mmCIF file with all atom_site columns, C-alpha atoms in Angstrom:
data_model
loop_
_atom_site.group_PDB
_atom_site.id
_atom_site.type_symbol
_atom_site.label_atom_id
_atom_site.label_alt_id
_atom_site.label_comp_id
_atom_site.label_asym_id
_atom_site.label_entity_id
_atom_site.label_seq_id
_atom_site.pdbx_PDB_ins_code
_atom_site.Cartn_x
_atom_site.Cartn_y
_atom_site.Cartn_z
_atom_site.occupancy
_atom_site.B_iso_or_equiv
_atom_site.pdbx_formal_charge
_atom_site.auth_seq_id
_atom_site.auth_comp_id
_atom_site.auth_asym_id
_atom_site.auth_atom_id
_atom_site.pdbx_PDB_model_num
ATOM 1   C CA . MET A 1 1   ? 71.857 191.229 193.312 1.00 0.00 ? 25  MET A CA 1
ATOM 2   C CA . ALA A 1 2   ? 71.450 193.263 190.105 1.00 0.00 ? 26  ALA A CA 1
ATOM 3   C CA . ALA A 1 3   ? 74.022 191.057 188.380 1.00 0.00 ? 27  ALA A CA 1
ATOM 4   C CA . THR A 1 4   ? 72.170 187.914 189.436 1.00 0.00 ? 28  THR A CA 1
ATOM 5   C CA . VAL A 1 5   ? 68.757 189.068 188.168 1.00 0.00 ? 29  VAL A CA 1
ATOM 6   C CA . SER A 1 6   ? 70.404 190.239 184.951 1.00 0.00 ? 30  SER A CA 1
ATOM 7   C CA . LEU A 1 7   ? 71.659 186.734 184.271 1.00 0.00 ? 31  LEU A CA 1
ATOM 8   C CA . LEU A 1 8   ? 68.575 184.750 185.378 1.00 0.00 ? 32  LEU A CA 1
ATOM 9   C CA . PRO A 1 9   ? 66.828 185.107 181.965 1.00 0.00 ? 33  PRO A CA 1
ATOM 10  C CA . LEU A 1 10  ? 69.725 183.147 180.451 1.00 0.00 ? 34  LEU A CA 1
ATOM 11  C CA . VAL A 1 11  ? 68.413 180.070 182.276 1.00 0.00 ? 35  VAL A CA 1
ATOM 12  C CA . LYS A 1 12  ? 66.278 178.124 179.792 1.00 0.00 ? 36  LYS A CA 1
ATOM 13  C CA . ASP A 1 13  ? 63.694 177.137 182.414 1.00 0.00 ? 37  ASP A CA 1
ATOM 14  C CA . GLN A 1 14  ? 60.232 178.636 181.693 1.00 0.00 ? 38  GLN A CA 1
ATOM 15  C CA . HIS A 1 15  ? 59.361 179.138 185.372 1.00 0.00 ? 39  HIS A CA 1
ATOM 16  C CA . TRP A 1 16  ? 58.183 182.671 186.127 1.00 0.00 ? 40  TRP A CA 1
ATOM 17  C CA . TYR A 1 17  ? 61.054 183.223 188.539 1.00 0.00 ? 41  TYR A CA 1
ATOM 18  C CA . PHE A 1 18  ? 63.490 183.138 185.612 1.00 0.00 ? 42  PHE A CA 1
ATOM 19  C CA . ARG A 1 19  ? 61.259 184.771 182.968 1.00 0.00 ? 43  ARG A CA 1
ATOM 20  C CA . ILE A 1 20  ? 60.073 187.763 185.016 1.00 0.00 ? 44  ILE A CA 1
ATOM 21  C CA . TRP A 1 21  ? 63.490 189.418 184.825 1.00 0.00 ? 45  TRP A CA 1
ATOM 22  C CA . ASP A 1 22  ? 63.108 189.786 181.037 1.00 0.00 ? 46  ASP A CA 1
ATOM 23  C CA . PHE A 1 23  ? 60.635 192.590 181.751 1.00 0.00 ? 47  PHE A CA 1
ATOM 24  C CA . GLY A 1 24  ? 62.991 194.787 183.768 1.00 0.00 ? 48  GLY A CA 1
ATOM 25  C CA . ARG A 1 25  ? 65.813 195.120 181.260 1.00 0.00 ? 49  ARG A CA 1
ATOM 26  C CA . ILE A 1 26  ? 65.503 198.889 180.846 1.00 0.00 ? 50  ILE A CA 1
ATOM 27  C CA . GLN A 1 27  ? 65.615 199.403 184.596 1.00 0.00 ? 51  GLN A CA 1
ATOM 28  C CA . LEU A 1 28  ? 68.519 196.966 184.958 1.00 0.00 ? 52  LEU A CA 1
ATOM 29  C CA . PHE A 1 29  ? 70.417 198.802 182.214 1.00 0.00 ? 53  PHE A CA 1
ATOM 30  C CA . PHE A 1 30  ? 70.123 202.088 184.122 1.00 0.00 ? 54  PHE A CA 1
ATOM 31  C CA . ILE A 1 31  ? 70.868 200.449 187.484 1.00 0.00 ? 55  ILE A CA 1
ATOM 32  C CA . HIS A 1 32  ? 74.098 198.985 186.086 1.00 0.00 ? 56  HIS A CA 1
ATOM 33  C CA . LEU A 1 33  ? 74.966 202.301 184.451 1.00 0.00 ? 57  LEU A CA 1
ATOM 34  C CA . ALA A 1 34  ? 74.495 204.075 187.817 1.00 0.00 ? 58  ALA A CA 1
ATOM 35  C CA . LEU A 1 35  ? 76.538 201.352 189.537 1.00 0.00 ? 59  LEU A CA 1
ATOM 36  C CA . LEU A 1 36  ? 79.318 201.806 186.985 1.00 0.00 ? 60  LEU A CA 1
ATOM 37  C CA . ILE A 1 37  ? 79.435 205.538 187.716 1.00 0.00 ? 61  ILE A CA 1
ATOM 38  C CA . GLY A 1 38  ? 79.324 204.842 191.469 1.00 0.00 ? 62  GLY A CA 1
ATOM 39  C CA . ILE A 1 39  ? 82.158 202.335 191.174 1.00 0.00 ? 63  ILE A CA 1
ATOM 40  C CA . TRP A 1 40  ? 84.270 205.007 189.470 1.00 0.00 ? 64  TRP A CA 1
ATOM 41  C CA . PHE A 1 41  ? 83.841 207.366 192.432 1.00 0.00 ? 65  PHE A CA 1
ATOM 42  C CA . PHE A 1 42  ? 83.696 205.032 195.436 1.00 0.00 ? 66  PHE A CA 1
ATOM 43  C CA . ILE A 1 43  ? 86.135 202.181 194.817 1.00 0.00 ? 67  ILE A CA 1
ATOM 44  C CA . PRO A 1 44  ? 89.860 202.935 194.658 1.00 0.00 ? 68  PRO A CA 1
ATOM 45  C CA . ARG A 1 45  ? 90.811 202.876 190.994 1.00 0.00 ? 69  ARG A CA 1
ATOM 46  C CA . TYR A 1 46  ? 92.936 200.088 189.612 1.00 0.00 ? 70  TYR A CA 1
ATOM 47  C CA . SER A 1 47  ? 92.500 197.955 192.697 1.00 0.00 ? 71  SER A CA 1
ATOM 48  C CA . THR A 1 48  ? 91.514 194.326 192.153 1.00 0.00 ? 72  THR A CA 1
ATOM 49  C CA . GLN A 1 49  ? 88.034 195.073 193.517 1.00 0.00 ? 73  GLN A CA 1
ATOM 50  C CA . PHE A 1 50  ? 87.661 198.034 191.117 1.00 0.00 ? 74  PHE A CA 1
ATOM 51  C CA . ILE A 1 51  ? 88.785 196.068 188.053 1.00 0.00 ? 75  ILE A CA 1
ATOM 52  C CA . LEU A 1 52  ? 86.567 193.088 188.861 1.00 0.00 ? 76  LEU A CA 1
ATOM 53  C CA . THR A 1 53  ? 83.460 195.078 189.819 1.00 0.00 ? 77  THR A CA 1
ATOM 54  C CA . ALA A 1 54  ? 83.792 197.617 187.013 1.00 0.00 ? 78  ALA A CA 1
ATOM 55  C CA . GLY A 1 55  ? 84.502 194.879 184.466 1.00 0.00 ? 79  GLY A CA 1
ATOM 56  C CA . ILE A 1 56  ? 81.445 192.814 185.407 1.00 0.00 ? 80  ILE A CA 1
ATOM 57  C CA . THR A 1 57  ? 79.205 195.874 185.617 1.00 0.00 ? 81  THR A CA 1
ATOM 58  C CA . PHE A 1 58  ? 80.470 197.225 182.288 1.00 0.00 ? 82  PHE A CA 1
ATOM 59  C CA . ALA A 1 59  ? 79.860 193.822 180.670 1.00 0.00 ? 83  ALA A CA 1
ATOM 60  C CA . LEU A 1 60  ? 76.288 193.846 182.021 1.00 0.00 ? 84  LEU A CA 1
ATOM 61  C CA . VAL A 1 61  ? 75.691 197.385 180.702 1.00 0.00 ? 85  VAL A CA 1
ATOM 62  C CA . ILE A 1 62  ? 76.863 196.232 177.252 1.00 0.00 ? 86  ILE A CA 1
ATOM 63  C CA . TYR A 1 63  ? 74.739 193.063 177.516 1.00 0.00 ? 87  TYR A CA 1
ATOM 64  C CA . HIS A 1 64  ? 71.570 195.000 178.347 1.00 0.00 ? 88  HIS A CA 1
ATOM 65  C CA . ALA A 1 65  ? 72.306 197.578 175.646 1.00 0.00 ? 89  ALA A CA 1
ATOM 66  C CA . TRP A 1 66  ? 72.714 194.759 173.107 1.00 0.00 ? 90  TRP A CA 1
ATOM 67  C CA . VAL A 1 67  ? 69.399 193.155 174.137 1.00 0.00 ? 91  VAL A CA 1
ATOM 68  C CA . LEU A 1 68  ? 67.537 196.488 174.131 1.00 0.00 ? 92  LEU A CA 1
ATOM 69  C CA . PHE A 1 69  ? 69.063 197.933 170.937 1.00 0.00 ? 93  PHE A CA 1
ATOM 70  C CA . PRO A 1 70  ? 66.564 196.309 168.511 1.00 0.00 ? 94  PRO A CA 1
ATOM 71  C CA . TYR A 1 71  ? 63.756 198.109 170.370 1.00 0.00 ? 95  TYR A CA 1
ATOM 72  C CA . THR A 1 72  ? 65.248 201.581 169.948 1.00 0.00 ? 96  THR A CA 1
ATOM 73  C CA . ARG A 1 73  ? 64.830 204.117 167.174 1.00 0.00 ? 97  ARG A CA 1
ATOM 74  C CA . LEU A 1 74  ? 68.473 203.602 166.263 1.00 0.00 ? 98  LEU A CA 1
ATOM 75  C CA . TYR A 1 75  ? 67.818 200.064 165.047 1.00 0.00 ? 99  TYR A CA 1
ATOM 76  C CA . PRO A 1 76  ? 67.344 199.925 161.264 1.00 0.00 ? 100 PRO A CA 1
ATOM 77  C CA . ARG A 1 77  ? 63.891 198.711 160.270 1.00 0.00 ? 101 ARG A CA 1
ATOM 78  C CA . LYS A 1 78  ? 63.216 196.700 157.144 1.00 0.00 ? 102 LYS A CA 1
ATOM 79  C CA . VAL A 1 79  ? 59.451 196.527 156.932 1.00 0.00 ? 103 VAL A CA 1
ATOM 80  C CA . LYS A 1 80  ? 57.890 195.293 153.729 1.00 0.00 ? 104 LYS A CA 1
ATOM 81  C CA . LYS A 1 81  ? 54.549 196.640 152.653 1.00 0.00 ? 105 LYS A CA 1
ATOM 82  C CA . ALA A 1 82  ? 51.730 194.188 153.298 1.00 0.00 ? 106 ALA A CA 1
ATOM 83  C CA . THR A 1 83  ? 50.778 193.926 149.628 1.00 0.00 ? 107 THR A CA 1
ATOM 84  C CA . GLU A 1 84  ? 54.364 193.579 148.391 1.00 0.00 ? 108 GLU A CA 1
ATOM 85  C CA . GLY A 1 85  ? 54.917 190.422 146.378 1.00 0.00 ? 109 GLY A CA 1
ATOM 86  C CA . GLY A 1 86  ? 51.256 190.065 145.436 1.00 0.00 ? 110 GLY A CA 1
ATOM 87  C CA . LYS A 1 87  ? 50.263 188.694 148.834 1.00 0.00 ? 111 LYS A CA 1
ATOM 88  C CA . THR A 1 88  ? 47.019 189.758 150.437 1.00 0.00 ? 112 THR A CA 1
ATOM 89  C CA . PRO A 1 89  ? 47.271 191.242 153.935 1.00 0.00 ? 113 PRO A CA 1
ATOM 90  C CA . VAL A 1 90  ? 45.737 189.364 156.841 1.00 0.00 ? 114 VAL A CA 1
ATOM 91  C CA . SER A 1 91  ? 43.714 191.165 159.507 1.00 0.00 ? 115 SER A CA 1
ATOM 92  C CA . ILE A 1 92  ? 43.763 189.968 163.112 1.00 0.00 ? 116 ILE A CA 1
ATOM 93  C CA . VAL A 1 93  ? 41.788 190.810 166.225 1.00 0.00 ? 117 VAL A CA 1
ATOM 94  C CA . SER A 1 94  ? 43.678 189.672 169.318 1.00 0.00 ? 118 SER A CA 1
ATOM 95  C CA . CYS A 1 95  ? 41.952 190.269 172.613 1.00 0.00 ? 119 CYS A CA 1
ATOM 96  C CA . ASN A 1 96  ? 42.602 189.483 176.247 1.00 0.00 ? 120 ASN A CA 1
ATOM 97  C CA . VAL A 1 97  ? 38.950 189.061 177.219 1.00 0.00 ? 121 VAL A CA 1
ATOM 98  C CA . TYR A 1 98  ? 39.576 188.720 180.970 1.00 0.00 ? 122 TYR A CA 1
ATOM 99  C CA . GLN A 1 99  ? 37.932 185.476 181.933 1.00 0.00 ? 123 GLN A CA 1
ATOM 100 C CA . PHE A 1 100 ? 35.611 187.036 184.528 1.00 0.00 ? 124 PHE A CA 1
ATOM 101 C CA . ASN A 1 101 ? 34.288 189.642 182.079 1.00 0.00 ? 125 ASN A CA 1
ATOM 102 C CA . SER A 1 102 ? 30.794 188.730 180.884 1.00 0.00 ? 126 SER A CA 1
ATOM 103 C CA . LYS A 1 103 ? 30.329 191.492 178.293 1.00 0.00 ? 127 LYS A CA 1
ATOM 104 C CA . TYR A 1 104 ? 30.559 188.998 175.447 1.00 0.00 ? 128 TYR A CA 1
ATOM 105 C CA . HIS A 1 105 ? 28.446 191.158 173.151 1.00 0.00 ? 129 HIS A CA 1
ATOM 106 C CA . LEU A 1 106 ? 31.108 193.894 173.049 1.00 0.00 ? 130 LEU A CA 1
ATOM 107 C CA . LEU A 1 107 ? 33.708 191.550 171.542 1.00 0.00 ? 131 LEU A CA 1
ATOM 108 C CA . LEU A 1 108 ? 31.174 190.102 169.107 1.00 0.00 ? 132 LEU A CA 1
ATOM 109 C CA . LYS A 1 109 ? 30.260 193.661 168.059 1.00 0.00 ? 133 LYS A CA 1
ATOM 110 C CA . THR A 1 110 ? 33.938 194.547 167.517 1.00 0.00 ? 134 THR A CA 1
ATOM 111 C CA . ILE A 1 111 ? 34.452 191.414 165.435 1.00 0.00 ? 135 ILE A CA 1
ATOM 112 C CA . ALA A 1 112 ? 31.344 192.172 163.352 1.00 0.00 ? 136 ALA A CA 1
ATOM 113 C CA . GLU A 1 113 ? 32.553 195.755 162.742 1.00 0.00 ? 137 GLU A CA 1
ATOM 114 C CA . THR A 1 114 ? 36.143 194.873 161.842 1.00 0.00 ? 138 THR A CA 1
ATOM 115 C CA . ASP A 1 115 ? 35.529 191.524 160.089 1.00 0.00 ? 139 ASP A CA 1
ATOM 116 C CA . PRO A 1 116 ? 39.074 190.199 160.680 1.00 0.00 ? 140 PRO A CA 1
ATOM 117 C CA . ASP A 1 117 ? 40.543 187.079 159.085 1.00 0.00 ? 141 ASP A CA 1
ATOM 118 C CA . LEU A 1 118 ? 41.681 185.770 162.481 1.00 0.00 ? 142 LEU A CA 1
ATOM 119 C CA . VAL A 1 119 ? 40.279 186.179 165.981 1.00 0.00 ? 143 VAL A CA 1
ATOM 120 C CA . ILE A 1 120 ? 42.420 185.210 168.963 1.00 0.00 ? 144 ILE A CA 1
ATOM 121 C CA . THR A 1 121 ? 41.167 185.380 172.536 1.00 0.00 ? 145 THR A CA 1
ATOM 122 C CA . MET A 1 122 ? 43.247 184.985 175.656 1.00 0.00 ? 146 MET A CA 1
ATOM 123 C CA . GLU A 1 123 ? 41.973 184.201 179.171 1.00 0.00 ? 147 GLU A CA 1
ATOM 124 C CA . SER A 1 124 ? 38.889 182.646 177.577 1.00 0.00 ? 148 SER A CA 1
ATOM 125 C CA . ASN A 1 125 ? 37.069 179.869 179.397 1.00 0.00 ? 149 ASN A CA 1
ATOM 126 C CA . LYS A 1 126 ? 34.050 177.661 178.642 1.00 0.00 ? 150 LYS A CA 1
ATOM 127 C CA . ALA A 1 127 ? 31.624 180.571 179.160 1.00 0.00 ? 151 ALA A CA 1
ATOM 128 C CA . TRP A 1 128 ? 33.516 182.607 176.555 1.00 0.00 ? 152 TRP A CA 1
ATOM 129 C CA . GLU A 1 129 ? 33.570 179.616 174.227 1.00 0.00 ? 153 GLU A CA 1
ATOM 130 C CA . ASN A 1 130 ? 29.775 179.348 174.455 1.00 0.00 ? 154 ASN A CA 1
ATOM 131 C CA . ALA A 1 131 ? 29.372 183.091 173.877 1.00 0.00 ? 155 ALA A CA 1
ATOM 132 C CA . LEU A 1 132 ? 31.663 182.969 170.808 1.00 0.00 ? 156 LEU A CA 1
ATOM 133 C CA . LYS A 1 133 ? 29.797 180.022 169.269 1.00 0.00 ? 157 LYS A CA 1
ATOM 134 C CA . PRO A 1 134 ? 28.160 182.320 166.616 1.00 0.00 ? 158 PRO A CA 1
ATOM 135 C CA . LEU A 1 135 ? 31.652 182.963 165.174 1.00 0.00 ? 159 LEU A CA 1
ATOM 136 C CA . GLU A 1 136 ? 31.756 179.402 163.892 1.00 0.00 ? 160 GLU A CA 1
ATOM 137 C CA . ASN A 1 137 ? 29.311 180.420 161.125 1.00 0.00 ? 161 ASN A CA 1
ATOM 138 C CA . SER A 1 138 ? 31.871 182.838 159.648 1.00 0.00 ? 162 SER A CA 1
ATOM 139 C CA . TYR A 1 139 ? 35.083 181.193 160.816 1.00 0.00 ? 163 TYR A CA 1
ATOM 140 C CA . ALA A 1 140 ? 35.266 177.650 159.500 1.00 0.00 ? 164 ALA A CA 1
ATOM 141 C CA . HIS A 1 141 ? 38.588 176.855 161.154 1.00 0.00 ? 165 HIS A CA 1
ATOM 142 C CA . TYR A 1 142 ? 39.121 177.076 164.874 1.00 0.00 ? 166 TYR A CA 1
ATOM 143 C CA . VAL A 1 143 ? 41.099 175.784 167.820 1.00 0.00 ? 167 VAL A CA 1
ATOM 144 C CA . LYS A 1 144 ? 39.506 175.992 171.251 1.00 0.00 ? 168 LYS A CA 1
ATOM 145 C CA . VAL A 1 145 ? 41.393 175.623 174.508 1.00 0.00 ? 169 VAL A CA 1
ATOM 146 C CA . PRO A 1 146 ? 39.050 176.778 177.263 1.00 0.00 ? 170 PRO A CA 1
ATOM 147 C CA . GLN A 1 147 ? 40.556 176.813 180.723 1.00 0.00 ? 171 GLN A CA 1
ATOM 148 C CA . GLU A 1 148 ? 39.143 178.054 183.994 1.00 0.00 ? 172 GLU A CA 1
ATOM 149 C CA . ASN A 1 149 ? 42.527 179.305 185.266 1.00 0.00 ? 173 ASN A CA 1
ATOM 150 C CA . THR A 1 150 ? 42.832 182.406 182.988 1.00 0.00 ? 174 THR A CA 1
ATOM 151 C CA . TYR A 1 151 ? 45.131 180.538 180.586 1.00 0.00 ? 175 TYR A CA 1
ATOM 152 C CA . GLY A 1 152 ? 42.505 179.583 178.012 1.00 0.00 ? 176 GLY A CA 1
ATOM 153 C CA . MET A 1 153 ? 42.784 180.596 174.362 1.00 0.00 ? 177 MET A CA 1
ATOM 154 C CA . HIS A 1 154 ? 40.542 180.425 171.306 1.00 0.00 ? 178 HIS A CA 1
ATOM 155 C CA . LEU A 1 155 ? 41.509 180.896 167.679 1.00 0.00 ? 179 LEU A CA 1
ATOM 156 C CA . TYR A 1 156 ? 38.955 181.416 164.912 1.00 0.00 ? 180 TYR A CA 1
ATOM 157 C CA . SER A 1 157 ? 40.156 181.669 161.327 1.00 0.00 ? 181 SER A CA 1
ATOM 158 C CA . LYS A 1 158 ? 38.622 182.262 157.922 1.00 0.00 ? 182 LYS A CA 1
ATOM 159 C CA . LEU A 1 159 ? 41.862 180.953 156.448 1.00 0.00 ? 183 LEU A CA 1
ATOM 160 C CA . PRO A 1 160 ? 42.724 177.250 156.510 1.00 0.00 ? 184 PRO A CA 1
ATOM 161 C CA . LEU A 1 161 ? 44.977 176.200 159.370 1.00 0.00 ? 185 LEU A CA 1
ATOM 162 C CA . ARG A 1 162 ? 47.690 173.813 158.196 1.00 0.00 ? 186 ARG A CA 1
ATOM 163 C CA . LYS A 1 163 ? 48.630 172.303 161.503 1.00 0.00 ? 187 LYS A CA 1
ATOM 164 C CA . LYS A 1 164 ? 46.754 172.534 164.785 1.00 0.00 ? 188 LYS A CA 1
ATOM 165 C CA . VAL A 1 165 ? 48.904 171.691 167.795 1.00 0.00 ? 189 VAL A CA 1
ATOM 166 C CA . VAL A 1 166 ? 48.105 172.558 171.378 1.00 0.00 ? 190 VAL A CA 1
ATOM 167 C CA . HIS A 1 167 ? 50.834 172.339 174.027 1.00 0.00 ? 191 HIS A CA 1
ATOM 168 C CA . GLN A 1 168 ? 49.535 172.327 177.574 1.00 0.00 ? 192 GLN A CA 1
#
């Protein structure tokens, strides 16, 4: 079972059943590591079953380690300073507003205090769109995708947007 769920994210389908297993990689790494140790003690060594099971489990431990390695402290980071190369940094406020939340004023207050270049909302519906209408005075560029199923998004930008494409 652990081997199956480890390999499901390799399927290119975007259905949640395949994608959800991307979020358990740390746990799967440790499960396979524990299985590898268990195999060493509970399956007769050098038998066909041992070689096959240990080989597959070891390969999955290496696979998960390879996927997780960039997220560890051991991975070398090459982060450029925001102002390097004469470019001006961009500030962003990204917020999951929770569609059923009606405290619109709190987000508007945060935006007024931080004055970001970009504002992105997730789970925003038509009610949120109406509440965020005042942003259009300061943010000349925007893309609105209100949806009533918690999948809506809104983008407001002070910077020009080169290409606006919405995939639904």
